[in-house]
Amino acid sequence: MQHGSGEVRGSMATSASAQMALHDDHGSQQIQNPGLHDDFFDQMLSGLPSAWPELGNPKSPWDASAAQKLFRIDLTGKPPDESQPEAATEGLRYASYDEATMLASRLPQSQGSGGSSPTGEAMMLQLNNRHILPVVVPLQAAVGGGVGESGLLPLPLTLGSGGAADPRIIVETPRDEMDGPYKSPDQNGGEELYSGLGGSIRAAQAATGQHFHHPQNHGGAAAPAGVGQGPAASASSGGGAPQQKQKVRARRGQATDPHSIAERLRRERIAERMKALQELVPNANKTDKASMLDEIIDYLKFLQLQVKVLSMSRLGGAAAVAPLVADISTEGAGARAGGDGAAVGNNDSLTATEHRVAKMMEEDMGSAMQYLQGKGLCLMPISLASAISSAACRPSAGGLVSAPPPPATSAAAAAESPSSSPSASALTVQSAAAADTTAPKR
Amino acid sequence: MDSKGSACSNPNPNPTFGPSKLMLAFRFLRALSIVHRTTPASSPTCRGRRIERAAYASMAYSAGTSRAWSRAVLRRLHHRARRRAVAPRRLSTTAGNRAEALRRLVPGGAGMDYCTLLEETADYTKCLSMQVELMQGIVDSASSNGR
């Protein structure tokens, strides 16, 4: 609560909704001096642009009677009921959103000032004298063009003192985290005068110390920009600094300092990374972040354990590889790899090697493996080989394949025998780096 | 002797793609053959450990050096080639220490911020699952052919 002289309050437009002046719940508590309201109301409205009387249009709920409800004017100097929680103003916010847009469309362009389509600005109504009660006037000024978004345009309205013949409505909306300087708008009558600021927010901000929140849209950005440039008549210089922020406007309940924005960005990035992780891990029922993290950790541990176990199971390498060896005879005259010339010459030798290896395998697995490795070859299952060969750029089929020389690709092409069963054939893969005809490279 | 370290001489034909199964299979099989060739049959446990190291090495090489975790794995591998390495201990996840546990699991996770840690975890998990799939396939085909 600001000083006792007057409080500036109002409802802040949320990101999505316009701030509506109409608020039934709000109204009853606001009306304190209906009679006086009329006087002020007339005074205020008299100076308003011609379009504004349209507000009384029954089409729009925002009629004069309703507007009066918002004017918590207490000329007696008694501060308005501070107990009016923000919730009430919140309700204001969510009231008829469409009406605000209707009003916005009606506002004349004459209101236009430097501020370009300051949407999302809260309107503040401020009486020049110290007994200013915050009033929320949802007006979406069509400044600088039609504004399709919801939002309120703070129209600085000077009433009474200050000699301002320029009627402007300054609606000031309190904020939760408004710090001290913001909460005390400049109540001086003269300070509400802003020349050439018909519907500009600058006036409101300068006068009221920029209490309003803007919905998180760029529309609000223009207004603060304009406000910053506005006449620095207001003593609320402290409020000027954050108002010049041209970036995203925070919603009500969020600070606009760069720290929180960066914090928000960081949180969003973390959230999307968590989502990506969630897709990798099986059985991902995203209940909450903590359990999700536990799932991820457990899955990682499980994978690492699997690697360990699988590597242990390959003990006795020869024994493990033996099953891979099948009767090479079935491969027989399988298609040879379409290698280059160097490779072609190898194919015959490879075939011979195959037979040799097959024979050796039947006798002694270990020596067969050693023979193979001495030649720079190894065994691989056909299913794997087929996968590799199909993925490789030079698919080959049948027999032994000698990999192409490694200038371009290092992938080894695996031979497969289409006729033989997938699991029954032995394949030898010649590593790309291995020389084709030269001695074993290893 | 760093028998697994020779796998880095092959350029990655698919630099723009993510983890490549083909390259992984190639590298791992080659490393496997090297292990089988070089280790004596008398030390089965030693071979198991070597195979595991070969698995991680081929994983890291195929992932490339653009990833923090792959760099950390290779660093760890090269360091351990010189001196006796100790198996990494993995403590249980405490309720309030999930980020710490994650850092311990993911290689190189100690020195990065949380956001990067999640990203590296995703990539590491992808490569690790591919490696496990590969090894499982090899073992399966080996066992199905069991004679």
XYZ file of C-alpha atoms in Angstrom:
589
model
C 0.000 0.000 0.000
C 1.366 3.235 -0.891
C 1.119 6.309 1.038
C -2.064 7.123 2.548
C -2.714 9.840 0.177
C -3.855 7.543 -2.384
C -3.396 4.171 -3.524
C -2.965 3.049 -6.876
C -4.360 -0.165 -7.588
C -5.927 -1.896 -10.328
C -5.908 -5.150 -11.901
C -3.166 -6.103 -14.156
C -3.933 -7.578 -17.390
C -2.745 -11.039 -17.586
C -1.044 -12.361 -20.521
C -4.118 -13.591 -22.079
C -6.894 -11.522 -20.940
C -7.660 -7.993 -21.027
C -8.210 -6.209 -17.967
C -11.768 -5.513 -17.620
C -13.209 -2.734 -15.778
C -16.203 -4.708 -15.094
C -16.047 -6.840 -12.174
C -19.117 -7.674 -10.322
C -17.425 -8.944 -7.272
C -15.307 -6.001 -7.303
C -17.949 -3.500 -7.660
C -19.718 -3.696 -4.409
C -16.685 -3.015 -2.442
C -15.577 -0.274 -4.594
C -18.495 1.954 -4.498
C -18.087 4.185 -1.653
C -19.379 7.415 -2.803
C -21.643 6.855 -5.653
C -22.633 10.405 -5.708
C -19.178 11.633 -5.938
C -18.469 9.047 -8.451
C -20.886 10.609 -10.751
C -19.209 13.923 -10.536
C -15.841 12.567 -11.143
C -17.018 10.239 -13.692
C -18.624 12.947 -15.667
C -15.613 15.062 -15.299
C -13.441 12.366 -16.479
C -15.552 11.329 -19.315
C -16.189 14.755 -20.517
C -12.722 15.156 -21.688
C -12.480 11.794 -23.157
C -12.423 11.287 -26.804
C -15.624 11.067 -28.562
C -15.369 7.390 -28.836
C -15.368 6.904 -25.224
C -18.952 7.721 -24.605
C -19.547 4.660 -26.556
C -18.517 2.915 -23.520
C -21.923 3.532 -22.254
C -23.172 1.518 -25.069
C -25.378 -1.145 -23.718
C -23.858 -3.441 -26.199
C -20.832 -3.426 -24.150
C -21.177 -4.261 -20.569
C -18.775 -1.633 -19.864
C -21.294 1.024 -19.313
C -21.313 3.971 -17.116
C -22.849 2.285 -14.179
C -20.426 -0.476 -14.342
C -17.607 1.894 -14.707
C -18.604 3.603 -11.596
C -18.134 0.466 -9.771
C -14.581 0.552 -10.605
C -14.021 3.958 -9.435
C -13.132 3.428 -5.952
C -12.924 6.992 -5.401
C -12.873 8.103 -1.952
C -12.854 11.763 -1.787
C -12.873 11.740 1.879
C -9.342 10.742 1.867
C -9.971 7.470 3.406
C -7.813 5.027 1.716
C -9.767 2.452 -0.032
C -10.143 -0.828 1.432
C -6.755 -2.218 1.202
C -8.018 -5.536 2.127
C -9.303 -5.814 -1.299
C -7.020 -8.547 -2.258
C -5.409 -8.958 -5.508
C -7.815 -11.675 -6.142
C -10.546 -9.244 -6.703
C -8.534 -7.427 -9.172
C -7.695 -10.685 -10.667
C -11.305 -11.297 -11.267
C -11.405 -8.053 -13.004
C -8.874 -9.292 -15.286
C -10.746 -12.232 -16.472
C -13.961 -10.492 -17.007
C -15.281 -10.062 -20.395
C -12.282 -10.026 -22.511
C -14.121 -9.409 -25.643
C -15.492 -6.198 -24.371
C -12.095 -4.813 -24.019
C -11.411 -5.567 -27.583
C -14.611 -3.916 -28.521
C -13.615 -0.870 -26.690
C -10.241 -0.995 -28.177
C -11.621 -0.926 -31.593
C -13.702 2.004 -30.768
C -11.038 4.141 -29.425
C -10.111 6.640 -31.955
C -6.812 6.844 -33.490
C -6.548 10.265 -32.151
C -5.451 8.734 -29.026
C -2.470 7.648 -30.814
C 0.641 8.968 -29.497
C 4.134 7.876 -29.700
C 3.338 4.633 -28.173
C 2.446 2.143 -30.755
C -0.288 -0.204 -29.936
C 0.521 -0.607 -26.376
C -1.464 -3.616 -25.724
C -1.629 -5.242 -22.489
C -1.153 -2.127 -20.642
C -3.238 -1.657 -17.681
C -5.264 1.337 -17.502
C -4.954 3.364 -14.542
C -7.221 5.829 -13.318
C -5.756 8.304 -11.118
C -7.212 11.278 -9.596
C -4.945 14.088 -9.303
C -5.503 14.752 -5.745
C -4.127 12.558 -3.176
C -7.252 10.606 -2.825
C -6.738 8.680 -5.810
C -8.085 5.301 -5.918
C -7.021 2.850 -8.446
C -9.499 2.155 -11.037
C -9.250 -0.253 -13.735
C -10.439 0.927 -16.955
C -10.080 -1.502 -19.699
C -9.416 0.407 -22.731
C -7.495 -0.849 -25.499
C -6.277 2.077 -27.338
C -5.991 1.628 -30.967
C -2.940 3.648 -30.926
C -0.815 3.201 -33.884
C -3.243 0.942 -35.494
C -5.696 -1.614 -34.538
C -4.674 -3.829 -31.833
C -5.895 -7.269 -32.053
C -4.477 -8.431 -28.883
C -5.973 -8.103 -25.595
C -4.640 -5.554 -23.394
C -5.338 -2.363 -21.888
C -3.954 0.867 -22.740
C -3.241 3.072 -19.898
C -4.644 6.372 -20.643
C -3.396 8.983 -18.447
C -6.248 10.982 -17.398
C -5.829 14.088 -15.549
C -8.562 15.143 -13.381
C -9.044 18.226 -11.480
C -5.958 19.873 -10.395
C -2.994 20.269 -12.491
C -4.909 22.371 -14.815
C -4.710 19.733 -17.338
C -7.203 20.255 -19.957
C -6.036 17.143 -21.492
C -8.057 14.411 -20.053
C -6.268 11.237 -19.730
C -6.867 8.312 -17.704
C -4.077 6.894 -15.853
C -4.767 3.544 -14.636
C -2.376 2.156 -12.329
C -2.333 -1.428 -11.478
C -0.620 -2.732 -8.504
C 1.588 -5.642 -8.708
C 2.547 -8.228 -6.291
C 6.180 -7.722 -6.445
C 6.052 -4.104 -6.870
C 8.675 -2.768 -4.742
C 8.471 0.329 -2.781
C 9.208 2.937 -5.317
C 6.702 1.553 -7.658
C 4.012 1.520 -5.193
C 4.000 5.133 -4.635
C 2.803 6.800 -7.662
C 3.191 10.375 -8.038
C 0.041 11.788 -6.956
C 0.751 15.268 -7.833
C -1.849 16.622 -9.995
C 0.472 18.329 -12.284
C 2.353 15.282 -13.025
C -0.384 13.616 -14.759
C -0.122 15.988 -17.504
C 1.432 14.567 -20.484
C 1.286 16.486 -23.535
C 0.672 14.640 -26.613
C 0.137 11.431 -24.847
C -3.351 10.594 -25.591
C -3.437 7.027 -24.820
C 0.123 6.495 -24.238
C 1.355 4.468 -21.469
C 4.139 6.779 -20.858
C 1.957 9.123 -19.086
C 0.583 6.462 -16.945
C 3.897 5.110 -16.154
C 5.520 8.343 -15.512
C 2.733 9.424 -13.356
C 2.063 6.319 -11.546
C 5.465 4.961 -11.264
C 4.729 2.256 -13.681
C 2.826 -0.073 -11.672
C 1.136 -1.983 -14.294
C 2.075 -5.267 -15.557
C 1.890 -6.104 -19.070
C 0.945 -9.328 -20.479
C 3.689 -11.130 -21.969
C 3.506 -9.879 -25.414
C 5.400 -7.533 -27.465
C 2.585 -5.159 -27.453
C 3.569 -4.125 -24.067
C 7.031 -3.543 -25.199
C 6.144 -0.577 -27.244
C 4.435 1.121 -24.454
C 7.243 0.868 -22.049
C 9.496 2.103 -24.695
C 7.289 5.023 -25.159
C 6.982 5.501 -21.530
C 10.621 5.607 -21.046
C 10.852 8.378 -23.454
C 7.997 10.136 -21.967
C 8.457 13.266 -20.112
C 10.341 12.593 -17.049
C 8.090 14.678 -15.064
C 7.324 11.931 -12.764
C 9.391 11.560 -9.759
C 9.195 7.869 -9.996
C 12.451 7.694 -11.696
C 13.134 4.438 -10.092
C 10.341 2.930 -11.999
C 11.689 4.209 -15.219
C 14.517 1.792 -15.502
C 12.608 -1.429 -15.733
C 10.011 0.142 -17.868
C 12.441 0.652 -20.618
C 12.862 -3.007 -20.968
C 11.888 -3.802 -24.440
C 11.940 -7.486 -24.129
C 9.247 -9.791 -23.151
C 6.820 -8.484 -20.664
C 6.205 -10.734 -17.774
C 2.908 -11.743 -16.611
C 1.533 -10.683 -13.395
C 3.302 -12.389 -10.617
C 6.605 -12.466 -12.426
C 9.432 -10.100 -12.266
C 10.710 -8.524 -15.358
C 14.321 -8.332 -14.441
C 16.672 -10.154 -16.732
C 17.528 -12.687 -14.123
C 14.117 -14.189 -13.989
C 13.826 -14.195 -17.729
C 17.089 -16.037 -18.080
C 15.935 -18.320 -15.369
C 12.781 -19.026 -17.244
C 14.656 -19.758 -20.438
C 16.935 -22.101 -18.610
C 14.011 -23.898 -17.124
C 12.411 -24.316 -20.508
C 15.580 -25.700 -21.962
C 15.866 -28.187 -19.150
C 12.275 -29.212 -19.655
C 12.692 -29.952 -23.310
C 15.842 -31.922 -22.650
C 14.026 -33.943 -20.079
C 11.379 -34.663 -22.633
C 13.963 -35.886 -25.112
C 15.444 -38.135 -22.458
C 12.060 -39.449 -21.617
C 11.626 -40.739 -25.118
C 14.871 -42.632 -24.971
C 14.153 -44.432 -21.792
C 11.584 -47.198 -22.064
C 8.627 -47.219 -19.780
C 8.568 -43.537 -19.484
C 5.488 -42.475 -17.689
C 6.135 -38.947 -16.907
C 4.731 -38.480 -13.542
C 7.158 -35.958 -12.277
C 10.631 -34.839 -12.855
C 12.156 -36.579 -9.887
C 10.870 -40.020 -10.750
C 11.788 -39.420 -14.353
C 15.341 -38.684 -13.341
C 15.400 -41.843 -11.270
C 14.235 -43.798 -14.284
C 16.962 -42.330 -16.394
C 19.605 -43.095 -13.834
C 18.406 -46.650 -13.451
C 18.337 -47.149 -17.163
C 21.854 -45.901 -17.513
C 23.046 -48.206 -14.772
C 21.252 -51.065 -16.443
C 22.876 -50.372 -19.791
C 26.316 -50.185 -18.292
C 25.705 -53.415 -16.453
C 24.621 -55.036 -19.670
C 27.788 -54.024 -21.392
C 29.759 -55.587 -18.590
C 27.808 -58.796 -18.638
C 27.878 -59.138 -22.375
C 31.582 -58.612 -22.479
C 32.041 -61.275 -19.850
C 29.968 -63.709 -21.807
C 32.349 -63.516 -24.685
C 35.006 -65.171 -22.710
C 36.754 -67.950 -24.414
C 36.670 -66.032 -27.585
C 37.174 -68.992 -29.765
C 34.343 -70.819 -28.178
C 32.100 -67.894 -28.566
C 32.931 -67.411 -32.143
C 32.690 -71.029 -33.061
C 28.961 -71.025 -33.430
C 29.349 -68.382 -35.979
C 31.182 -70.641 -38.206
C 28.977 -72.607 -40.453
C 29.629 -74.837 -43.300
C 31.315 -72.675 -45.726
C 30.555 -75.123 -48.365
C 27.070 -73.813 -48.576
C 28.394 -70.487 -49.528
C 30.142 -72.096 -52.323
C 30.171 -69.968 -55.322
C 28.280 -67.207 -53.738
C 28.421 -63.859 -55.376
C 31.590 -62.116 -54.872
C 31.907 -58.664 -53.626
C 31.923 -56.023 -56.251
C 35.198 -54.701 -55.154
C 37.667 -52.912 -57.306
C 40.342 -54.596 -59.267
C 42.496 -55.120 -56.304
C 39.689 -56.716 -54.534
C 38.778 -58.925 -57.389
C 42.033 -60.591 -57.252
C 41.440 -61.188 -53.661
C 38.234 -62.931 -54.067
C 39.763 -66.056 -55.296
C 42.204 -66.077 -52.519
C 39.434 -65.311 -50.168
C 37.494 -68.247 -51.319
C 40.436 -70.421 -50.791
C 40.926 -68.933 -47.416
C 37.360 -69.611 -46.607
C 37.691 -73.223 -47.291
C 40.873 -73.394 -45.389
C 39.356 -71.697 -42.425
C 36.332 -73.884 -42.502
C 38.463 -76.931 -42.433
C 40.535 -75.604 -39.629
C 37.505 -74.702 -37.674
C 36.238 -78.158 -37.697
C 39.430 -79.308 -36.240
C 40.596 -76.617 -33.913
C 38.724 -73.447 -33.346
C 41.565 -71.607 -31.727
C 44.020 -72.115 -34.497
C 41.396 -71.268 -37.044
C 40.797 -67.989 -35.343
C 44.456 -67.286 -35.179
C 44.835 -68.064 -38.812
C 42.034 -65.706 -39.650
C 43.396 -62.949 -37.573
C 46.773 -63.458 -38.954
C 45.287 -62.663 -42.273
C 43.555 -59.630 -40.923
C 40.134 -61.140 -41.023
C 37.513 -61.721 -38.473
C 34.209 -63.435 -38.243
C 30.867 -61.899 -38.015
C 27.378 -63.256 -38.088
C 25.544 -63.038 -41.340
C 22.694 -61.071 -39.908
C 25.099 -58.412 -38.787
C 26.972 -58.586 -42.017
C 23.838 -58.174 -44.009
C 22.941 -55.179 -41.979
C 26.311 -53.696 -42.536
C 26.420 -54.436 -46.201
C 22.998 -53.060 -46.806
C 23.885 -49.933 -45.000
C 27.197 -49.574 -46.641
C 27.433 -47.765 -49.884
C 28.705 -50.782 -51.648
C 26.423 -53.590 -50.846
C 27.784 -56.903 -51.744
C 26.506 -60.338 -51.587
C 27.995 -63.685 -51.271
C 31.329 -65.069 -50.467
C 34.005 -63.047 -49.011
C 34.195 -59.442 -49.601
C 37.238 -57.408 -49.502
C 36.674 -53.954 -48.340
C 37.561 -51.171 -50.671
C 40.675 -49.251 -50.004
C 40.171 -46.769 -47.270
C 40.435 -43.470 -49.043
C 36.806 -42.669 -48.954
C 35.128 -44.941 -46.588
C 36.360 -47.121 -43.937
C 33.371 -49.304 -43.682
C 34.006 -52.898 -44.285
C 31.693 -54.679 -46.574
C 30.578 -57.997 -45.404
C 29.796 -60.823 -47.611
C 26.778 -62.877 -47.195
C 25.470 -65.895 -48.820
C 21.915 -65.361 -49.784
C 21.259 -68.991 -50.213
C 22.453 -70.097 -46.881
C 20.497 -69.534 -43.813
C 21.254 -66.337 -42.055
C 22.648 -67.927 -39.008
C 24.518 -70.680 -40.612
C 27.132 -68.962 -42.573
C 30.451 -67.729 -41.611
C 31.604 -64.526 -42.932
C 34.861 -62.955 -42.909
C 35.234 -59.319 -42.881
C 38.294 -57.772 -44.049
C 39.015 -54.581 -42.345
C 39.335 -51.641 -44.575
C 42.766 -50.760 -43.455
C 44.072 -54.161 -44.099
C 45.989 -54.543 -47.218
C 44.320 -56.741 -49.680
C 47.104 -58.752 -50.855
C 49.878 -57.819 -48.583
C 50.744 -59.579 -45.484
C 48.449 -59.315 -42.549
C 48.413 -55.841 -41.418
C 48.369 -56.667 -37.806
C 49.612 -51.391 -25.209
C 46.552 -49.748 -26.361
C 45.134 -52.240 -28.749
C 41.840 -50.533 -28.791
C 43.237 -47.220 -29.656
C 43.902 -47.962 -33.242
C 40.340 -47.500 -34.197
C 40.554 -43.780 -34.533
C 42.266 -43.793 -37.855
C 39.097 -44.190 -39.814
C 37.217 -41.076 -40.692
C 33.560 -41.003 -40.050
C 31.763 -41.085 -43.370
C 28.653 -39.645 -41.826
C 29.734 -36.643 -39.908
C 26.380 -35.005 -39.885
C 24.376 -37.941 -38.706
C 23.886 -38.913 -35.168
C 25.340 -42.082 -33.784
C 25.890 -44.454 -36.612
C 25.177 -48.099 -36.091
C 27.258 -49.102 -39.014
C 30.403 -47.437 -37.837
C 29.836 -48.709 -34.365
C 29.536 -52.272 -35.568
C 32.592 -51.991 -37.713
C 34.737 -50.552 -35.014
C 33.572 -52.872 -32.355
C 34.005 -55.996 -34.399
C 37.450 -55.009 -35.358
C 38.356 -54.289 -31.792
C 36.837 -57.585 -30.791
C 38.975 -59.437 -33.202
C 42.006 -57.671 -31.909
C 41.139 -58.642 -28.395
C 40.664 -62.230 -29.337
C 43.918 -62.260 -31.098
C 46.032 -60.632 -28.499
C 44.809 -61.963 -25.231
C 45.964 -65.331 -24.128
C 43.288 -67.849 -23.565
C 44.425 -68.359 -20.043
C 43.017 -65.158 -18.713
C 39.332 -65.095 -19.352
C 38.606 -62.338 -16.915
C 41.209 -60.186 -18.464
C 39.608 -60.709 -21.811
C 36.222 -59.765 -20.480
C 37.589 -56.504 -19.203
C 39.320 -55.847 -22.448
C 36.173 -56.473 -24.381
C 34.348 -54.040 -22.200
C 36.998 -51.438 -22.789
C 36.830 -52.164 -26.483
C 33.104 -51.613 -26.376
C 33.440 -48.212 -24.753
C 36.251 -47.240 -27.043
C 34.379 -48.091 -30.194
C 31.385 -46.262 -28.821
C 33.399 -43.178 -28.103
C 35.172 -43.208 -31.434
C 32.039 -43.569 -33.438
C 30.399 -40.801 -31.481
C 33.190 -38.511 -32.440
C 34.984 -35.936 -30.416
C 32.214 -33.408 -30.613
C 30.612 -34.890 -27.561
C 31.885 -34.184 -24.106
C 31.221 -37.682 -22.884
C 33.115 -39.312 -25.731
C 36.084 -37.111 -25.047
C 35.955 -38.064 -21.407
C 35.778 -41.755 -22.254
C 38.771 -41.563 -24.546
C 40.675 -39.571 -22.001
C 39.934 -42.132 -19.361
C 40.909 -44.951 -21.701
C 44.211 -43.446 -22.610
C 45.065 -42.673 -19.053
C 44.229 -46.140 -17.944
C 46.397 -47.616 -20.621
C 49.348 -46.249 -18.764
C 48.508 -47.098 -15.242
C 46.316 -49.664 -13.672
C 42.797 -48.447 -13.717
C 40.249 -49.011 -11.057
C 36.692 -49.754 -11.870
C 34.444 -46.790 -11.336
C 32.371 -46.991 -8.245
C 28.761 -46.184 -8.518
C 26.954 -45.138 -5.447
C 23.276 -45.459 -5.065
C 21.004 -42.642 -5.847
C 20.057 -40.701 -2.816
C 16.761 -39.012 -2.747
C 18.020 -35.530 -3.070
C 21.063 -36.171 -5.138
C 19.906 -37.204 -8.510
C 21.985 -34.755 -10.392
C 25.046 -36.024 -8.576
C 24.273 -39.607 -9.439
C 23.777 -38.654 -13.038
C 27.095 -36.895 -13.087
C 28.766 -39.999 -11.821
C 27.178 -42.201 -14.409
C 27.792 -40.103 -17.451
C 31.467 -39.831 -18.315
C 32.674 -36.301 -18.082
C 29.577 -35.225 -16.272
C 31.327 -33.716 -13.341
C 32.289 -30.474 -14.917
C 29.196 -29.384 -16.756
C 26.083 -27.534 -15.876
C 22.798 -29.261 -15.453
C 21.446 -28.319 -18.838
C 24.445 -29.679 -20.683
C 24.425 -32.710 -18.463
C 20.959 -33.648 -19.625
C 21.937 -33.230 -23.227
C 25.021 -35.376 -22.827
C 23.007 -37.978 -20.982
C 20.642 -38.268 -23.898
C 23.415 -38.774 -26.408
C 25.295 -41.139 -24.148
C 22.179 -43.191 -23.563
C 21.559 -43.440 -27.270
C 25.071 -44.663 -28.014
C 25.115 -46.993 -25.065
C 21.846 -48.609 -26.059
C 23.149 -49.062 -29.587
C 26.268 -50.702 -28.268
C 24.282 -53.033 -26.070
C 22.069 -53.908 -28.980
C 25.086 -54.718 -31.081
C 26.696 -56.872 -28.478
C 23.458 -58.627 -27.761
C 23.062 -59.360 -31.425
C 26.488 -60.873 -31.615
C 25.924 -63.018 -28.593
C 22.536 -64.069 -29.808
C 23.764 -65.168 -33.166
C 26.633 -66.926 -31.511
C 24.373 -68.759 -29.128
C 21.825 -69.616 -31.747
C 24.507 -71.260 -33.754
C 25.711 -73.091 -30.721
C 27.160 -76.391 -31.555
